[in-house]
Coordinates of C-alpha atoms in Angstrom, one line a residue:
M7 CA 33.2 -18.2 26.8
K8 CA 36.4 -19.9 27.6
N9 CA 35.1 -23.2 26.1
H10 CA 33.6 -21.3 23.1
Q11 CA 37.1 -19.6 22.3
A12 CA 38.7 -23.1 22.6
A13 CA 36.5 -24.6 20.1
T14 CA 37.0 -21.8 17.8
D15 CA 40.8 -22.0 18.1
G16 CA 40.3 -25.6 17.4
L17 CA 38.5 -25.4 14.1
T18 CA 41.0 -22.6 13.1
R19 CA 44.1 -25.0 14.0
Y20 CA 42.5 -28.0 12.2
R21 CA 41.0 -26.2 9.5
W22 CA 43.1 -28.1 6.7
L23 CA 41.6 -31.4 8.3
W24 CA 38.0 -30.2 8.3
E25 CA 38.5 -29.1 4.9
L26 CA 40.2 -32.4 3.7
A27 CA 37.2 -34.5 5.2
L28 CA 34.5 -32.1 3.7
F29 CA 36.0 -32.0 0.1
S30 CA 36.7 -35.7 0.1
V31 CA 33.1 -36.4 1.1
L32 CA 31.6 -34.0 -1.4
S33 CA 34.1 -35.7 -4.2
V34 CA 32.7 -39.1 -3.3
F35 CA 29.0 -37.8 -3.3
W36 CA 29.3 -36.2 -6.5
L37 CA 30.9 -39.4 -8.3
F38 CA 28.9 -41.9 -6.1
L39 CA 26.0 -42.8 -8.4
W40 CA 27.7 -42.4 -11.5
A41 CA 30.5 -45.1 -10.5
S42 CA 28.6 -47.3 -7.9
Q43 CA 27.5 -49.9 -10.5
G44 CA 31.0 -50.7 -11.7
K45 CA 30.6 -49.0 -14.8
I46 CA 31.6 -45.6 -16.3
Y47 CA 29.7 -43.5 -18.7
T48 CA 31.4 -42.9 -22.1
G49 CA 28.9 -40.1 -23.2
D50 CA 30.0 -38.8 -26.7
D51 CA 33.8 -38.7 -26.4
L52 CA 35.3 -40.9 -23.7
S53 CA 36.5 -43.7 -25.6
F54 CA 38.9 -41.4 -27.5
H55 CA 40.5 -40.0 -24.3
L56 CA 40.8 -43.8 -22.8
N57 CA 42.6 -44.6 -26.0
R58 CA 44.8 -41.6 -25.5
V59 CA 45.3 -42.9 -21.7
Q60 CA 46.1 -46.3 -23.0
G61 CA 48.8 -45.0 -25.4
L62 CA 50.5 -43.5 -22.6
V63 CA 50.2 -46.9 -20.4
A64 CA 51.8 -48.9 -23.3
Q65 CA 54.5 -46.3 -23.4
L66 CA 55.1 -46.3 -19.6
T67 CA 55.1 -49.9 -19.5
S68 CA 57.5 -50.6 -22.5
G69 CA 60.2 -49.0 -20.2
H70 CA 60.3 -45.7 -22.5
W71 CA 60.7 -42.4 -21.1
G72 CA 58.6 -39.8 -22.8
L73 CA 54.8 -39.8 -24.0
G74 CA 55.3 -41.0 -27.4
H75 CA 54.3 -39.6 -30.7
I76 CA 52.1 -42.2 -32.4
A77 CA 49.6 -44.6 -31.4
T78 CA 50.8 -48.3 -32.0
T79 CA 48.5 -50.1 -29.8
T80 CA 45.5 -47.8 -29.5
F81 CA 43.4 -45.9 -32.0
S82 CA 43.1 -49.3 -34.0
G83 CA 46.8 -49.3 -34.2
W84 CA 47.8 -47.8 -37.5
G85 CA 50.2 -45.0 -36.3
Y86 CA 47.6 -42.2 -35.5
P87 CA 49.7 -39.3 -34.5
I88 CA 47.5 -38.2 -31.5
N89 CA 50.0 -36.6 -29.0
L90 CA 51.2 -34.3 -31.6
F91 CA 47.6 -33.0 -32.0
Y92 CA 46.2 -33.3 -28.7
P93 CA 48.3 -32.9 -25.3
A94 CA 48.6 -35.7 -23.2
Y95 CA 50.9 -34.5 -20.4
T96 CA 48.3 -34.0 -17.6
L97 CA 46.7 -37.4 -18.4
V98 CA 50.0 -39.0 -17.2
P99 CA 48.8 -39.5 -13.6
L100 CA 45.6 -41.4 -14.9
A101 CA 48.1 -43.5 -17.1
V102 CA 49.7 -44.3 -13.7
L103 CA 46.5 -45.0 -12.1
Q104 CA 45.7 -47.5 -15.0
I105 CA 48.9 -49.5 -14.4
V106 CA 48.3 -49.6 -10.5
L107 CA 44.8 -50.2 -10.4
G108 CA 43.3 -50.7 -14.0
G109 CA 39.9 -50.1 -16.0
V110 CA 37.1 -48.4 -14.6
R111 CA 38.5 -48.6 -10.9
A112 CA 41.6 -46.4 -12.2
Y113 CA 39.3 -43.7 -14.1
T114 CA 36.8 -43.6 -11.1
V115 CA 39.7 -43.0 -8.6
F116 CA 41.0 -40.1 -11.3
L117 CA 37.7 -38.5 -11.3
F118 CA 37.7 -38.3 -7.5
L119 CA 41.0 -36.8 -7.5
I120 CA 40.5 -34.2 -10.2
T121 CA 37.1 -33.3 -8.2
L122 CA 39.0 -32.7 -5.1
L123 CA 41.5 -30.5 -6.9
T124 CA 39.0 -28.5 -8.4
L125 CA 37.4 -27.9 -5.0
Y126 CA 40.8 -26.9 -3.5
V127 CA 41.6 -24.8 -6.4
T128 CA 38.5 -22.9 -6.4
R129 CA 38.4 -22.4 -2.7
F130 CA 41.8 -20.7 -3.0
V131 CA 40.7 -18.5 -5.7
G132 CA 37.3 -17.7 -3.9
Q133 CA 39.1 -16.7 -0.4
R134 CA 41.7 -14.6 -2.5
L135 CA 38.8 -12.7 -4.5
L136 CA 36.2 -12.7 -1.8
G137 CA 38.3 -12.1 0.9
S138 CA 36.7 -14.9 3.0
Y139 CA 37.4 -18.4 3.7
F140 CA 33.7 -19.2 4.2
Q141 CA 32.7 -17.9 0.6
G142 CA 35.7 -19.3 -1.1
V143 CA 34.6 -22.5 0.2
L144 CA 30.9 -21.9 -0.8
M145 CA 32.1 -20.8 -4.4
A146 CA 34.2 -24.2 -4.5
I147 CA 30.7 -26.1 -3.8
L148 CA 28.7 -24.1 -6.2
Y149 CA 31.1 -24.6 -9.1
S150 CA 32.2 -28.0 -8.6
F151 CA 28.3 -29.5 -8.6
S152 CA 27.6 -27.1 -11.7
Q153 CA 25.4 -28.7 -14.1
Y154 CA 27.6 -28.2 -17.1
R155 CA 30.6 -29.9 -15.4
I156 CA 28.5 -33.0 -14.8
L157 CA 27.5 -32.9 -18.5
D158 CA 31.1 -32.5 -19.6
F159 CA 32.0 -35.7 -17.8
F160 CA 29.3 -37.7 -18.3
A161 CA 27.0 -36.7 -21.1
R162 CA 29.9 -35.6 -23.3
G163 CA 32.6 -37.5 -21.9
A164 CA 34.7 -34.5 -22.5
L165 CA 37.5 -35.8 -20.1
A166 CA 40.1 -32.9 -21.0
E167 CA 37.5 -30.2 -20.8
G168 CA 36.2 -31.6 -17.3
M169 CA 39.8 -31.4 -16.3
V170 CA 40.2 -27.6 -17.3
F171 CA 38.0 -27.0 -14.7
A172 CA 40.4 -27.2 -12.3
C173 CA 42.5 -24.4 -14.2
L174 CA 40.0 -22.0 -15.1
P175 CA 39.8 -20.2 -11.7
L176 CA 43.6 -19.9 -11.7
V177 CA 43.2 -18.0 -14.9
L178 CA 40.6 -15.8 -13.4
Y179 CA 42.6 -14.9 -10.5
G180 CA 45.8 -14.4 -12.2
T181 CA 44.2 -12.0 -14.8
Y182 CA 42.2 -10.1 -12.0
E183 CA 45.3 -9.6 -10.0
L184 CA 47.3 -8.4 -13.3
A185 CA 44.5 -5.9 -14.2
I186 CA 43.6 -4.5 -10.8
G187 CA 45.4 -6.0 -8.0
D188 CA 49.1 -7.2 -7.1
V189 CA 50.7 -7.8 -10.6
R190 CA 53.3 -10.4 -8.6
H191 CA 50.1 -12.6 -8.4
G192 CA 50.0 -12.8 -12.2
V193 CA 52.0 -15.9 -11.7
W194 CA 48.9 -17.7 -11.4
L195 CA 47.8 -17.0 -14.8
V196 CA 51.0 -18.4 -16.1
V197 CA 50.2 -21.7 -14.0
G198 CA 46.5 -21.7 -15.0
M199 CA 47.0 -21.1 -19.0
T200 CA 50.1 -23.6 -19.1
L201 CA 47.9 -26.4 -17.6
I202 CA 45.3 -25.6 -19.9
A203 CA 47.7 -25.8 -23.1
L204 CA 48.8 -28.8 -21.9
T205 CA 45.3 -30.4 -21.2
H206 CA 43.1 -29.2 -24.0
V207 CA 43.8 -26.8 -26.8
V208 CA 40.4 -25.5 -27.6
S209 CA 39.9 -24.7 -24.0
L210 CA 43.1 -22.6 -24.5
L211 CA 41.3 -20.5 -26.7
L212 CA 38.3 -20.2 -24.5
A213 CA 40.7 -19.1 -21.6
A214 CA 42.4 -16.5 -23.8
V215 CA 38.8 -14.8 -24.4
L216 CA 38.4 -15.0 -20.7
V217 CA 41.6 -13.3 -20.2
L218 CA 41.2 -10.6 -22.9
L219 CA 37.6 -9.7 -21.5
T220 CA 38.7 -9.8 -17.8
L221 CA 41.7 -7.5 -18.6
G222 CA 38.9 -4.7 -19.0
I223 CA 38.5 -4.5 -15.3
F224 CA 41.4 -2.4 -15.2
F225 CA 39.5 0.6 -16.2
L226 CA 37.8 0.6 -13.0
Q227 CA 40.9 2.0 -11.5
R228 CA 43.3 2.6 -14.2
T229 CA 46.7 2.4 -12.0
A230 CA 50.2 1.4 -13.0
L231 CA 49.5 0.8 -16.7
K232 CA 53.0 0.6 -17.7
R233 CA 53.6 -2.1 -15.0
R234 CA 50.6 -4.1 -15.7
L235 CA 51.4 -4.2 -19.4
G236 CA 55.0 -5.4 -18.5
A237 CA 53.7 -7.9 -16.4
L238 CA 51.2 -9.2 -19.1
V239 CA 54.0 -9.5 -21.8
L240 CA 56.1 -11.4 -19.2
V241 CA 53.0 -13.8 -18.5
V242 CA 52.6 -14.3 -22.2
G243 CA 55.9 -15.1 -22.9
A244 CA 56.4 -17.4 -20.0
T245 CA 53.5 -19.4 -20.9
V246 CA 54.7 -19.7 -24.4
L247 CA 58.2 -21.1 -23.2
L248 CA 56.7 -23.2 -20.9
T249 CA 54.3 -24.8 -23.6
L250 CA 56.4 -24.6 -26.6
T251 CA 57.2 -28.4 -26.5
F252 CA 53.6 -28.8 -27.5
L253 CA 52.6 -25.9 -29.3
A254 CA 55.7 -25.7 -31.8
P255 CA 54.9 -29.4 -32.8
L256 CA 51.3 -28.7 -33.5
V257 CA 52.0 -25.6 -35.4
E258 CA 54.7 -27.6 -37.4
Q259 CA 52.2 -30.4 -38.2
L260 CA 49.2 -28.0 -39.2
H261 CA 51.5 -26.1 -41.5
A262 CA 52.6 -29.1 -43.2
L263 CA 49.3 -30.5 -43.5
S264 CA 47.7 -27.8 -45.2
G265 CA 44.7 -30.1 -46.3
L266 CA 44.0 -31.0 -42.9
S267 CA 40.7 -29.3 -41.5
I268 CA 39.9 -30.0 -37.9
L269 CA 35.9 -30.7 -37.9
Q270 CA 34.4 -27.4 -37.2
F271 CA 30.8 -26.5 -37.4
K272 CA 29.0 -23.1 -38.1
L273 CA 28.7 -21.6 -34.7
S274 CA 25.5 -19.8 -35.4
Q275 CA 24.2 -23.3 -36.2
S276 CA 25.7 -24.9 -33.3
A277 CA 24.6 -22.3 -30.7
M278 CA 21.3 -22.9 -29.1
S279 CA 18.1 -21.1 -29.3
M280 CA 17.5 -18.6 -26.0
G281 CA 14.2 -20.6 -25.4
D282 CA 15.7 -24.2 -25.5
F283 CA 18.5 -23.1 -23.5
L284 CA 16.6 -21.6 -20.7
L285 CA 14.1 -24.6 -20.8
N286 CA 16.8 -27.3 -20.6
S287 CA 18.7 -25.1 -17.8
A288 CA 15.3 -24.9 -15.6
V289 CA 14.9 -28.6 -15.7
N290 CA 18.5 -30.0 -15.8
Q291 CA 18.3 -31.8 -19.0
M292 CA 21.1 -34.4 -19.4
G293 CA 21.3 -35.1 -23.1
S294 CA 24.4 -34.2 -25.2
G295 CA 22.3 -32.5 -27.4
Q296 CA 20.6 -30.4 -24.5
I297 CA 23.6 -28.7 -23.0
N298 CA 22.6 -26.2 -20.2
L299 CA 23.7 -24.0 -17.5
G300 CA 21.5 -25.8 -14.8
W301 CA 18.7 -24.8 -12.4
L302 CA 21.2 -23.8 -9.4
M303 CA 23.3 -21.6 -11.6
L304 CA 20.2 -19.9 -13.4
M305 CA 18.8 -19.2 -10.1
L306 CA 22.5 -17.8 -8.6
L307 CA 22.6 -15.7 -11.8
L308 CA 19.0 -14.3 -11.1
L309 CA 19.9 -13.7 -7.4
S310 CA 23.4 -11.9 -8.1
L311 CA 21.3 -9.6 -10.5
V312 CA 18.9 -8.8 -7.9
M313 CA 21.8 -8.0 -5.5
W314 CA 23.5 -5.7 -8.1
R315 CA 23.5 -2.7 -6.1
E316 CA 25.1 -4.3 -3.1
L317 CA 28.2 -5.6 -4.9
T318 CA 31.5 -3.9 -5.5
P319 CA 32.3 -2.5 -8.9
A320 CA 34.6 -5.4 -9.7
L321 CA 32.1 -8.0 -8.9
R322 CA 29.5 -6.0 -11.1
Y323 CA 32.1 -6.2 -13.9
L324 CA 32.3 -10.0 -13.4
L325 CA 28.8 -10.6 -12.9
G326 CA 28.3 -8.7 -16.4
L327 CA 30.9 -11.1 -18.0
A328 CA 28.9 -14.0 -16.7
V329 CA 26.0 -12.4 -18.6
V330 CA 28.1 -12.0 -21.8
F331 CA 29.1 -15.6 -21.6
V332 CA 25.7 -16.9 -21.0
W333 CA 24.6 -14.7 -24.1
M334 CA 27.4 -16.2 -26.2
V335 CA 25.8 -19.7 -25.7
T336 CA 22.8 -18.8 -27.6
N337 CA 22.1 -17.8 -31.5
W338 CA 21.2 -14.4 -30.2
F339 CA 25.2 -13.7 -30.2
P340 CA 26.3 -12.7 -33.8
W341 CA 28.5 -15.6 -34.3
S342 CA 28.9 -15.1 -37.9
L343 CA 31.1 -12.3 -37.0
F344 CA 33.5 -14.4 -35.2
Q345 CA 33.4 -17.8 -37.0
G346 CA 37.0 -16.9 -38.5
V347 CA 38.2 -16.5 -35.3
L348 CA 36.5 -18.7 -33.0
G349 CA 35.3 -21.5 -35.3
M350 CA 37.7 -23.9 -33.6
I351 CA 35.6 -24.0 -30.6
Q352 CA 32.9 -25.8 -32.6
F353 CA 30.2 -25.5 -29.9
P354 CA 29.6 -22.1 -28.3
S355 CA 28.3 -24.2 -25.1
R356 CA 31.7 -24.7 -24.1
F357 CA 31.8 -21.1 -22.7
L358 CA 29.3 -22.5 -19.9
A359 CA 32.4 -23.5 -18.0
I360 CA 33.8 -20.0 -17.7
A361 CA 30.0 -18.6 -17.1
S362 CA 29.5 -21.2 -14.3
L363 CA 32.8 -20.1 -12.7
L364 CA 31.9 -16.4 -12.6
I365 CA 28.3 -17.2 -11.3
A366 CA 29.6 -19.4 -8.6
L367 CA 32.1 -16.5 -7.7
V368 CA 29.4 -13.7 -7.6
G369 CA 27.0 -16.1 -6.4
A370 CA 28.7 -17.0 -3.4
R371 CA 29.0 -13.2 -2.4
A372 CA 25.3 -12.7 -3.2
L373 CA 24.1 -15.4 -0.9
T374 CA 26.2 -14.0 2.1
L375 CA 24.8 -10.6 1.4
V376 CA 21.1 -12.0 1.6
L377 CA 22.2 -13.8 5.0
P378 CA 24.7 -11.0 6.1
R379 CA 24.7 -11.9 10.0
L380 CA 25.6 -15.6 9.8
T381 CA 27.6 -16.7 13.0
R382 CA 30.0 -19.6 12.3
R383 CA 27.5 -22.3 12.9
G384 CA 25.1 -20.4 10.7
Q385 CA 27.9 -20.5 7.8
G386 CA 28.6 -24.3 8.4
G387 CA 24.7 -24.8 8.0
L388 CA 24.6 -22.8 4.9
L389 CA 27.4 -24.8 3.5
M390 CA 25.8 -28.0 4.4
V391 CA 22.4 -26.6 2.7
V392 CA 24.2 -26.0 -0.6
A393 CA 26.3 -29.2 -0.6
A394 CA 22.8 -31.3 0.0
F395 CA 21.1 -29.1 -2.6
G396 CA 24.2 -29.8 -5.1
I397 CA 24.0 -33.5 -4.3
I398 CA 20.2 -33.5 -4.7
L399 CA 20.6 -32.0 -8.4
S400 CA 23.3 -34.5 -9.2
T401 CA 21.3 -37.2 -8.2
T402 CA 18.1 -36.1 -10.3
S403 CA 20.7 -35.3 -13.1
F404 CA 22.0 -38.9 -12.9
L405 CA 18.5 -40.4 -12.7
A406 CA 17.5 -38.5 -15.9
F407 CA 20.6 -39.6 -17.5
Y408 CA 20.1 -43.2 -16.2
Q409 CA 16.7 -43.6 -17.9
N410 CA 18.0 -42.1 -21.3
P411 CA 19.0 -45.1 -23.6
Y412 CA 21.8 -42.8 -24.9
G413 CA 23.3 -43.1 -21.7
N414 CA 25.9 -45.8 -23.0
A415 CA 28.4 -47.3 -20.4
I416 CA 31.2 -49.7 -20.3
T417 CA 32.3 -52.5 -17.6
Q418 CA 35.5 -53.4 -16.5
A419 CA 35.4 -56.3 -18.8
D420 CA 34.7 -54.1 -21.9
Y421 CA 37.5 -51.6 -20.9
H422 CA 40.6 -52.6 -22.7
R423 CA 38.2 -53.3 -26.0
V424 CA 36.9 -49.7 -25.8
A425 CA 40.2 -48.1 -24.6
T426 CA 42.1 -49.5 -28.0
T427 CA 39.8 -49.4 -30.8
S428 CA 38.8 -45.7 -31.2
D429 CA 38.3 -45.1 -35.0
S430 CA 38.5 -41.2 -34.6
T431 CA 39.9 -39.3 -38.0
D432 CA 40.0 -35.7 -36.4
Y433 CA 43.8 -35.5 -37.6
V434 CA 43.2 -37.1 -40.8
R435 CA 43.2 -35.5 -44.1
P436 CA 39.8 -35.6 -45.9
Q437 CA 41.7 -37.1 -48.9
S438 CA 42.8 -40.2 -46.9
L439 CA 39.4 -41.0 -45.5
D440 CA 38.7 -43.6 -47.9
A441 CA 41.8 -45.5 -47.1
M442 CA 41.0 -45.8 -43.4
P443 CA 39.5 -49.3 -43.4
A444 CA 42.5 -50.8 -45.3
L445 CA 44.9 -49.0 -43.0
R446 CA 43.2 -50.5 -39.9
T447 CA 44.0 -54.3 -41.3
H448 CA 47.5 -53.6 -40.7
S449 CA 48.5 -55.4 -43.7
V450 CA 50.8 -54.4 -46.7
A451 CA 49.2 -57.0 -48.6
V452 CA 45.9 -55.7 -48.4
M453 CA 47.0 -52.2 -49.1
N454 CA 48.6 -53.6 -52.4
P455 CA 45.7 -56.3 -53.7
G456 CA 47.4 -58.4 -56.7
A457 CA 50.9 -57.3 -56.1
G458 CA 52.0 -60.6 -55.2
L459 CA 52.6 -59.8 -51.4
H460 CA 52.8 -62.0 -48.3
Q461 CA 53.1 -60.6 -44.9
L462 CA 54.7 -63.0 -42.7
S463 CA 54.8 -61.0 -39.4
R464 CA 54.0 -57.6 -37.8
R465 CA 55.5 -56.5 -34.5
V466 CA 55.0 -52.8 -32.7
G467 CA 57.0 -50.9 -30.2
P468 CA 56.9 -47.4 -29.1
D469 CA 57.0 -45.2 -32.0
R470 CA 57.8 -48.3 -34.1
F471 CA 56.3 -50.7 -36.6
T472 CA 58.3 -53.7 -38.1
Y473 CA 57.2 -56.1 -40.8
L474 CA 58.4 -59.1 -42.6
V475 CA 57.0 -59.0 -46.1
H476 CA 57.8 -61.6 -49.0
S477 CA 57.6 -59.8 -52.5
R478 CA 57.7 -61.9 -55.6
R479 CA 59.5 -59.1 -57.6
A480 CA 60.9 -55.8 -56.9
Q481 CA 58.5 -53.2 -56.7
T482 CA 57.2 -49.7 -54.8
V483 CA 54.2 -50.6 -52.6
K484 CA 51.8 -48.6 -50.3
L485 CA 51.9 -49.0 -46.5
P486 CA 49.3 -48.9 -44.0
H487 CA 50.4 -45.7 -42.6
L488 CA 49.8 -42.0 -43.5
Y489 CA 52.4 -39.4 -43.8
Y490 CA 53.1 -37.0 -41.0
P491 CA 56.3 -35.0 -40.5
G492 CA 58.8 -37.3 -38.6
Y493 CA 57.7 -40.5 -40.1
Q494 CA 60.7 -42.6 -41.4
V495 CA 60.8 -45.9 -43.5
A496 CA 63.8 -48.4 -43.8
V497 CA 64.0 -51.4 -45.6
N498 CA 66.5 -54.1 -44.9
G499 CA 68.5 -51.8 -42.6
H500 CA 68.5 -48.8 -45.4
Q501 CA 66.6 -45.9 -44.6
Q502 CA 64.5 -44.7 -47.7
R503 CA 63.6 -41.2 -49.0
L504 CA 60.1 -40.6 -47.7
Q505 CA 57.5 -41.1 -50.4
W506 CA 53.7 -40.9 -50.3
N507 CA 50.9 -40.7 -52.8
H508 CA 47.9 -38.2 -53.4
M509 CA 46.0 -40.0 -50.4
A510 CA 49.0 -39.2 -48.2
I511 CA 49.6 -43.2 -47.9
L512 CA 53.3 -43.9 -47.2
R513 CA 55.3 -45.8 -49.9
A514 CA 58.5 -47.9 -49.7
R515 CA 60.4 -49.7 -52.5
L516 CA 60.9 -53.5 -51.7
S517 CA 63.2 -56.0 -53.2
A518 CA 62.3 -59.3 -54.4
G519 CA 62.2 -61.8 -51.4
T520 CA 61.8 -61.2 -47.9
N521 CA 62.0 -57.7 -46.9
R522 CA 62.5 -56.3 -43.3
L523 CA 60.4 -53.0 -43.4
Q524 CA 60.5 -50.8 -40.5
V525 CA 58.1 -47.8 -40.3
T526 CA 59.1 -45.4 -37.4
Y527 CA 58.5 -42.1 -36.0
Q528 CA 61.7 -39.6 -35.2
P529 CA 61.1 -36.5 -33.4
T530 CA 61.7 -33.6 -35.9
R531 CA 64.3 -30.7 -35.3
I532 CA 61.4 -28.2 -34.4
Q533 CA 60.3 -30.8 -31.6
R534 CA 63.3 -31.4 -30.2
V535 CA 64.5 -27.6 -30.0
S536 CA 61.1 -26.7 -28.7
A537 CA 61.4 -29.6 -26.0
W538 CA 64.6 -28.3 -25.0
I539 CA 63.4 -24.6 -24.7
S540 CA 60.4 -25.7 -22.5
V541 CA 62.8 -28.0 -20.4
L542 CA 65.0 -24.9 -19.7
A543 CA 62.3 -22.7 -19.1
W544 CA 60.5 -25.0 -16.5
L545 CA 64.0 -25.5 -14.8
G546 CA 64.1 -21.6 -14.8
A547 CA 60.7 -21.3 -13.3
G548 CA 61.6 -23.8 -10.7
V549 CA 64.7 -22.0 -9.6
G550 CA 62.8 -18.4 -9.7
L551 CA 60.2 -19.8 -7.5
T552 CA 62.5 -21.6 -5.1
V553 CA 64.5 -18.1 -4.8
R554 CA 61.3 -16.2 -4.3
W555 CA 60.1 -18.7 -1.6
V556 CA 63.4 -18.4 0.3
I557 CA 63.5 -14.7 0.1
A558 CA 59.9 -14.7 1.4
R559 CA 60.7 -17.1 4.3
R560 CA 63.7 -15.0 5.1
N561 CA 61.8 -11.8 5.4
H562 CA 59.1 -13.3 7.3
H563 CA 61.8 -14.8 9.7
F564 CA 63.3 -11.3 10.3
A565 CA 60.1 -9.5 10.7
K566 CA 59.5 -11.6 13.8

């Protein structure tokens, strides 16, 4: 008995070490096959994200603080203002890894760290919501090995969306506490929504839907309505202030570029048929056009529905939400009614990330209800079985993807080329698209055929292009750049009034002879003000959390 008690105390005392070892091993196994051959699979969109990362690398290695606004060495180097439309803040760790390790190796390590973080965050949330450390670990494994997460990273190459998997549990937990629990823990909603807003804007819209529907759990108890509404207002306000440094410039750009139309699809057409969805889920299809929930999540959903009567009212509500989100993925959902509000999400299948989270949460409880008398050893055995099952399914998914000719991949030798030459035009006006081939030549002479121009040199730096151009006569010429608020043009040291034509191509007035032409990007007033507001908000949040921690420590000390 004493030996058993000592072993139990040892496991509890060194739980953090066992957890680190388990989660590290699971992260390696999740990634092993996909990275073991010294290459990474780009899927649909990874080249786009790698260009974003290499832009940050160029900014950091140039010695300039900040993320930069326009791409001078990536996205084919014409000055694509990618960081104004797509948040890059949470990619900084990957950029640092690129500087230290480089290429495929850095990306592989980053995926390992993201998976490790997803496991830790989900275990934390699962333990809080289910009241059991064991069930929290079980939920973390189920969620991190979910089929849609694998599809996101490797079939779709959706790096930013894959990173959001680590934030969604915090959104769920914070919303749950605001609606039915301790409103002080609503701060986790601020953390989750802020991280998502600084990672992937479309996922922010998806998370907002999760928040709105989860808040309905309030009606199970209906207590302290005014206090909860007040806390919700504070949460929304804090989130806006913390993310204003990105959201305000985004709104400014979209308002100024009224002709810009971010690629959208008719949701009723991009949604999947119920039959195809269930079939693809049942056999773990791995094509980017066969997005699915996966066999494991499908079985967990069915098990949870079977155990409906044994669940608490709150878990029943969340299980009902899981069913709703699965329904929303299919064309059975009346998407035509929501096209105007949610058209930006492009693909309803993106809601599978939320569905997987809710199924993992309720499924972890359902599994323990099926096996109610597990000893500590039995719990460990169940975790190993679930982990092994997840690894096996991940392996079969890899093998299916590996045999698919669509499974394009890049090696260390290919990395720099792929990570700098994306031809994305997501944030280019429709009327400018015909000019893109000429813009990518980086030549003022090519932009103005027959104008008697000779480009002597071109140099780039952070948010800056410098040209030496000889002109036979004084004339106004087109530049290989498009207009976005913040661009400035100077010729021979004199700033010119910004001009652009009907295709949004910038123009400059050259003198006869050799001209030193500078095209730069300077933050607008809205960008500067919003950045300072967010800096102050982050400082205030840091001070507030520190004071809160000190008070809690002091109260704990006196309680002893």
